Tab-separated table of C-alpha atoms in Angstrom:
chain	number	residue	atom	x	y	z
A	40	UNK	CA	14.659	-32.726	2.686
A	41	UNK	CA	17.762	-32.336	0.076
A	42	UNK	CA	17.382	-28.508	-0.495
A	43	UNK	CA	18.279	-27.768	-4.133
A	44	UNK	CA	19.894	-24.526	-4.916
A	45	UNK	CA	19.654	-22.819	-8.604
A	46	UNK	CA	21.663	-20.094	-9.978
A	47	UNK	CA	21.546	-17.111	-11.505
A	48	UNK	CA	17.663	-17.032	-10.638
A	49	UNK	CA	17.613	-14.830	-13.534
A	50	UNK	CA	19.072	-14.221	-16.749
A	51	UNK	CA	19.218	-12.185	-20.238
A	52	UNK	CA	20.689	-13.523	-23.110
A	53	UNK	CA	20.527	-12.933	-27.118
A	54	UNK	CA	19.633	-15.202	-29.460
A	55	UNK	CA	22.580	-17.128	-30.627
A	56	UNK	CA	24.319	-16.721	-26.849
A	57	UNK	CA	25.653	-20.258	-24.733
A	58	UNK	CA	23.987	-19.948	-21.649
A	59	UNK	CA	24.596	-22.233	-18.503
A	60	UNK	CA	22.316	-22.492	-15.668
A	61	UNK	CA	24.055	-24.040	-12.106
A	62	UNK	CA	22.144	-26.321	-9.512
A	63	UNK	CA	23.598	-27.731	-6.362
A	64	UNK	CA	22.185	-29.611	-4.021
A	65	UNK	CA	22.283	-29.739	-0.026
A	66	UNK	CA	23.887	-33.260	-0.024
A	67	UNK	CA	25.577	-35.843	-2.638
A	68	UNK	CA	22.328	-37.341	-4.892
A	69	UNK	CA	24.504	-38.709	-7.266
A	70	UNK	CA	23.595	-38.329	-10.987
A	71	UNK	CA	19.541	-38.513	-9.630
A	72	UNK	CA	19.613	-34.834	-11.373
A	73	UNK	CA	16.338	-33.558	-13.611
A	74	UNK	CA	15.476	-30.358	-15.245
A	75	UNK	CA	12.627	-29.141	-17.011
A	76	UNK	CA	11.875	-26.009	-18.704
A	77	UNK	CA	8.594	-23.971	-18.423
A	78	UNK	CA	7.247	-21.551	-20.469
A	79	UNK	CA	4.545	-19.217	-19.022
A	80	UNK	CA	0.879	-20.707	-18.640
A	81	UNK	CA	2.129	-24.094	-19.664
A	82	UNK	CA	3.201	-27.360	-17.654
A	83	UNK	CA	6.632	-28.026	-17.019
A	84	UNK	CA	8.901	-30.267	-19.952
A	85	UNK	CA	11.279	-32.431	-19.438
A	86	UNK	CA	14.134	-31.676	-20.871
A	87	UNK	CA	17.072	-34.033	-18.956
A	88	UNK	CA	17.228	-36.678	-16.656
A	89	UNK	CA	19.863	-38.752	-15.087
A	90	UNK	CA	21.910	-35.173	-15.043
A	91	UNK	CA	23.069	-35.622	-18.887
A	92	UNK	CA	20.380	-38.001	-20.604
A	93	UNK	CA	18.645	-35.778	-23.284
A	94	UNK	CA	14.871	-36.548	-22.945
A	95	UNK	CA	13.486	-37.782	-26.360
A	96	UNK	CA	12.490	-34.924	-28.594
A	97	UNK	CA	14.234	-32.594	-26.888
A	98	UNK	CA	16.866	-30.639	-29.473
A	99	UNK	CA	20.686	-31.319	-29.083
A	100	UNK	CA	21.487	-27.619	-28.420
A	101	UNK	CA	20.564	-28.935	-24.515
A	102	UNK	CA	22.937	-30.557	-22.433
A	103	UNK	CA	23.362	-31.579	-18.901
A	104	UNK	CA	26.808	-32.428	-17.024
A	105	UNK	CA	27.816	-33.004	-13.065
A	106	UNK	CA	27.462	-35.865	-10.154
A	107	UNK	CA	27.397	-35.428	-6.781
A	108	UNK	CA	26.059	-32.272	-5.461
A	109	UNK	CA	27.031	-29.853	-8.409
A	110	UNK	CA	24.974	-30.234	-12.134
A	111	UNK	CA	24.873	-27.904	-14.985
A	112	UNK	CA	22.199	-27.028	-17.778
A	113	UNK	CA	23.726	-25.507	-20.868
A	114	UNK	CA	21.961	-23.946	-23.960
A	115	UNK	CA	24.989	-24.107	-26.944
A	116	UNK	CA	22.575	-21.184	-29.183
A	117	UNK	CA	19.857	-19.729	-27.779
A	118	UNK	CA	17.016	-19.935	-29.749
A	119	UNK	CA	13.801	-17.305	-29.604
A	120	UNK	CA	11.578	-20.670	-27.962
A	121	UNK	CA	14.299	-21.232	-25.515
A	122	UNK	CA	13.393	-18.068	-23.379
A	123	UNK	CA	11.612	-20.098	-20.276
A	124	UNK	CA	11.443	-20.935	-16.449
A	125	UNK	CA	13.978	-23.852	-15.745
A	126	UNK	CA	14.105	-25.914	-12.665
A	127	UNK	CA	16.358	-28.799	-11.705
A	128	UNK	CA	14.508	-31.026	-9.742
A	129	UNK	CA	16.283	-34.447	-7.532
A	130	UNK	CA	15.353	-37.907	-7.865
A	131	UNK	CA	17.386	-39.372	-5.218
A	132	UNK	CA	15.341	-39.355	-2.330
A	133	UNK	CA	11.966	-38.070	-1.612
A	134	UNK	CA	10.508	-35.518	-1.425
A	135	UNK	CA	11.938	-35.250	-5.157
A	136	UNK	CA	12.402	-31.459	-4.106
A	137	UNK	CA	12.536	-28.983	-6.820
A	138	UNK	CA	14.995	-25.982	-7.401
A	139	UNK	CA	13.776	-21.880	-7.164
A	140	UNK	CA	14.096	-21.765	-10.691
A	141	UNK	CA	15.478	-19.721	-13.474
A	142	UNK	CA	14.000	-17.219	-15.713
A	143	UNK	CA	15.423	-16.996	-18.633
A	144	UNK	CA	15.032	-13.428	-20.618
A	145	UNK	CA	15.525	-11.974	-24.057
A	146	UNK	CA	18.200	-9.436	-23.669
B	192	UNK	CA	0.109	-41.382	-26.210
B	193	UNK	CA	0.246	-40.861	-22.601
B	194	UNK	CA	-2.043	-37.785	-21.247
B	195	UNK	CA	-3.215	-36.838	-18.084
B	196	UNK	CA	-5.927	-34.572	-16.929
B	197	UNK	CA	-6.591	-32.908	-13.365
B	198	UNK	CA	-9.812	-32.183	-12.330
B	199	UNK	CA	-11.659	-30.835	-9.370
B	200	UNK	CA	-12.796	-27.389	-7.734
B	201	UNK	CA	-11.525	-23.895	-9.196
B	202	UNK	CA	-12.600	-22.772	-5.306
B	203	UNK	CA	-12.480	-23.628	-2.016
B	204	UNK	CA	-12.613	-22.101	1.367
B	205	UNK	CA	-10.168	-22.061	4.179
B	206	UNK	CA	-10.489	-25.267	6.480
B	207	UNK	CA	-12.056	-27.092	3.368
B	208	UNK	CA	-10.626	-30.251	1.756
B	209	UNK	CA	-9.440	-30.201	-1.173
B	210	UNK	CA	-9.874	-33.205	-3.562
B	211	UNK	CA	-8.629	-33.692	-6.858
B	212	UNK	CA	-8.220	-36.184	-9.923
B	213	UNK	CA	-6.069	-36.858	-12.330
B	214	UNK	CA	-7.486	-39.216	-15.234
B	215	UNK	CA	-4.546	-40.709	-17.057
B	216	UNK	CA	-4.314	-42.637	-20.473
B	217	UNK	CA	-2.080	-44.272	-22.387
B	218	UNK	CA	-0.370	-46.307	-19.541
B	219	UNK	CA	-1.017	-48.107	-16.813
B	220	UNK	CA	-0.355	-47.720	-12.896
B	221	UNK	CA	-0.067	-51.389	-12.760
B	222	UNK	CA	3.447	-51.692	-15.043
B	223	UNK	CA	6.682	-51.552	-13.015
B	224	UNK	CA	8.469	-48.450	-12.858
B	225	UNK	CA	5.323	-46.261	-13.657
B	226	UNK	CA	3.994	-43.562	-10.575
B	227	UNK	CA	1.451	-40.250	-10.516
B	228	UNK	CA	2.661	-37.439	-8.698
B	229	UNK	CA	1.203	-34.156	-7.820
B	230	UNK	CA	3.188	-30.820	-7.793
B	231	UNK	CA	2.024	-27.515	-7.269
B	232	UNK	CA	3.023	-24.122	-7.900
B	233	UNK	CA	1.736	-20.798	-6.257
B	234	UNK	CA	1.571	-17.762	-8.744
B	235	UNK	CA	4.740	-16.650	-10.054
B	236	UNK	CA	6.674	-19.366	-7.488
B	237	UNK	CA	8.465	-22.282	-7.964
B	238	UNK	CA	7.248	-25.795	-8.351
B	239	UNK	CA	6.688	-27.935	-5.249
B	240	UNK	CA	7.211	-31.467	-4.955
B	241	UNK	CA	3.610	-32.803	-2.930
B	242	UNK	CA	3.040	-36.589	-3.267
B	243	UNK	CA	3.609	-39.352	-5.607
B	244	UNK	CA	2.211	-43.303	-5.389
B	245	UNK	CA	4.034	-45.989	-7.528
B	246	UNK	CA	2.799	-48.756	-9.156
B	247	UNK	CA	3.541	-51.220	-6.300
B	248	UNK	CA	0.908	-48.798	-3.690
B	249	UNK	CA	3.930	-47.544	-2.661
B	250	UNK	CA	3.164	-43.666	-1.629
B	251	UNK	CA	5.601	-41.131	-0.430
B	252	UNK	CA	4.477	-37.752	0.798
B	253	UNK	CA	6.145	-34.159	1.516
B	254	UNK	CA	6.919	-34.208	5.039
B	255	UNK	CA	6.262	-30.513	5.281
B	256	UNK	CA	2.593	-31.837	4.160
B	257	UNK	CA	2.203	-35.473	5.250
B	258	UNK	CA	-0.450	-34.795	7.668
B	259	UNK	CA	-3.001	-33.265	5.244
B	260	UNK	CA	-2.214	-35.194	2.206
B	261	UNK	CA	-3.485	-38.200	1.409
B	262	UNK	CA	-2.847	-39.728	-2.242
B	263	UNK	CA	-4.602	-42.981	-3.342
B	264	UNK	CA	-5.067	-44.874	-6.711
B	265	UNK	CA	-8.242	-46.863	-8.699
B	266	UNK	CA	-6.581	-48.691	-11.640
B	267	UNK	CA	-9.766	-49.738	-12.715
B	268	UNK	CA	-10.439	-46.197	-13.940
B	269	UNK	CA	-7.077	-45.256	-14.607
B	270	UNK	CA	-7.523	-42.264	-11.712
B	271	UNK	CA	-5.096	-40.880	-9.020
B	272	UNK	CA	-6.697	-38.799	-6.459
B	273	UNK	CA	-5.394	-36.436	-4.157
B	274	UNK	CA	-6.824	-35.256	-0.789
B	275	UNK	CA	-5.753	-31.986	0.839
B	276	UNK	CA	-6.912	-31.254	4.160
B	277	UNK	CA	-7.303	-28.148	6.359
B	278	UNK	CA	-6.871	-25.998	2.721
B	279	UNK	CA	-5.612	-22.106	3.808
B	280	UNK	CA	-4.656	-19.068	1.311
B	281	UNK	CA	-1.655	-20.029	1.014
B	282	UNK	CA	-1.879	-22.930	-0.921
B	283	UNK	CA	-3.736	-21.045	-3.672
B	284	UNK	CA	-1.906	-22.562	-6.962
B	285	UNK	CA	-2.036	-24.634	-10.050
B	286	UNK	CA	-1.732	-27.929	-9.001
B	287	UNK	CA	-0.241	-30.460	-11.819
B	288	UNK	CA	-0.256	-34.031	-12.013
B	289	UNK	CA	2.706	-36.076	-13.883
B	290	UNK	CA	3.292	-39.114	-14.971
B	291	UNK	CA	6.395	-40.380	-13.521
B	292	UNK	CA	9.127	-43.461	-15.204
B	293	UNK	CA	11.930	-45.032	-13.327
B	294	UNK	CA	14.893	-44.618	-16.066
B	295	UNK	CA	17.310	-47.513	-16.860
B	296	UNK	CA	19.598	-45.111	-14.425
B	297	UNK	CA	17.224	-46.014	-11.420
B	298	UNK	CA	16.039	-42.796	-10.910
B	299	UNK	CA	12.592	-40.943	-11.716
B	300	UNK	CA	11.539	-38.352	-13.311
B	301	UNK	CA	7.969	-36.752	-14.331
B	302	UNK	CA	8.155	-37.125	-18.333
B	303	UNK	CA	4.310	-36.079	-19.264
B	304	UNK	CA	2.354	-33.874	-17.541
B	305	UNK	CA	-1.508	-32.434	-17.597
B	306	UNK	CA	-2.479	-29.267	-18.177
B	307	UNK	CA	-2.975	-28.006	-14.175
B	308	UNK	CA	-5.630	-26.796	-12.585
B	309	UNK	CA	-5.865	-23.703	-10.627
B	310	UNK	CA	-6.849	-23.768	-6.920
B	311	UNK	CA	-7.867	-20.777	-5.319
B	312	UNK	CA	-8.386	-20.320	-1.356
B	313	UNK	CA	-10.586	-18.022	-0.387
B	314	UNK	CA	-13.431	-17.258	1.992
């Protein structure tokens, strides 16, 4: 299995603050890079796929970068909905093995 | 509008099987590119990749789980089911099903998801 690796695992930020949110994975899987944000009780979103593709209805202040074995998530201004689980998750091969997660808190 | 719904028991005891649905609309498992998977997630843990079957009867498994899964589709009724053998504490959870596109990248990802239902083992 390609282990994915997430980090911080947690994190406080203010409203208004650019966050980013590292994954790396065990081997190269390309751009084969999701992530998905959670927010407690609910099901997991989609948020980006193909490492920078913004899902549809997902707001601009998400973005997604890196190839290979290193991929970013960044938040350019926090907003109060934004505070949520995030996981990257890999497409290349299965199992499509998710990352631990991180939490992201109101500071 | 694409939903999806899992259904099945809230309990079950250790060395049961476990058997759930998911009842989809809005698509079908018949189109290229389209799959169901099933993820799961223990309380306040991480998401966990279990099984997924494509619209070609293609299936693909968790290794760690391949013997006790078994994940099988009925177009006719637009249901995915998954069968979980041997069922033990641990795998208390909510289990999710999603459904899951191949992008114009090549590569999938789950873009809807139902609700989850919550599995607990217990004697």
């Amino acid at each position: 299995d390609i282990q994915m690796t997430q980090s911080p695992s947690s994190l406080s930020a203010s409203v208004g603050d650019r966050v980013t949110i590292t994954c790396r994975a065990s081997q190269r899987i390309s751009s084969y890079l999701n992530w998905y944000q959670q927010k407690p009780g609910k099901a997991p979103k989609l948020l980006i796929y193909a490492a920078s593709s913004l899902q549809s209805g997902v707001p601009s202040r998400f973005s997604g970068s890196g190839s290979g074995t290193d991929f970013t998530l960044t938040i350019s201004s926090l907003q109060p909905e934004d505070f949520a689980a995030y996981y990257c998750q890999q497409s290349y091969s299965t199992p499509h093995t998710f990352g631990q997660g991180t939490k992201l808190e109101i500071k | 509008q694409i939903t999806l719904k899992e259904s099945g028991p809230t309990l079950v005891k250790p060395t049961q099987t476990l058997t759930l649905t998911c009842t989809f609309s809005g698509f079908s498992l018949t189109t290229s590119g389209v799959g169901v998977g099933w993820i799961r997630q223990p309380p306040g843990k991480a998401l966990e990749w279990l099984a997924l079957i494509y619209w070609d009867g293609d299936k693909r498994y968790s290794p760690s789980l391949k013997s006790r899964l078994t994940i099988a589709k009925d177009t006719s009724k637009n249901q995915v089911v998954l069968r979980m053998t041997n069922m033990d504490p641990v795998d208390t959870g909510t289990y999710y099903c999603a459904h899951s596109r191949t992008t114009v990248f090549g590569d999938d990802a789950f873009d809807i998801w139902g609700q989850g239902t919550m599995v607990t083992v217990s004697s």
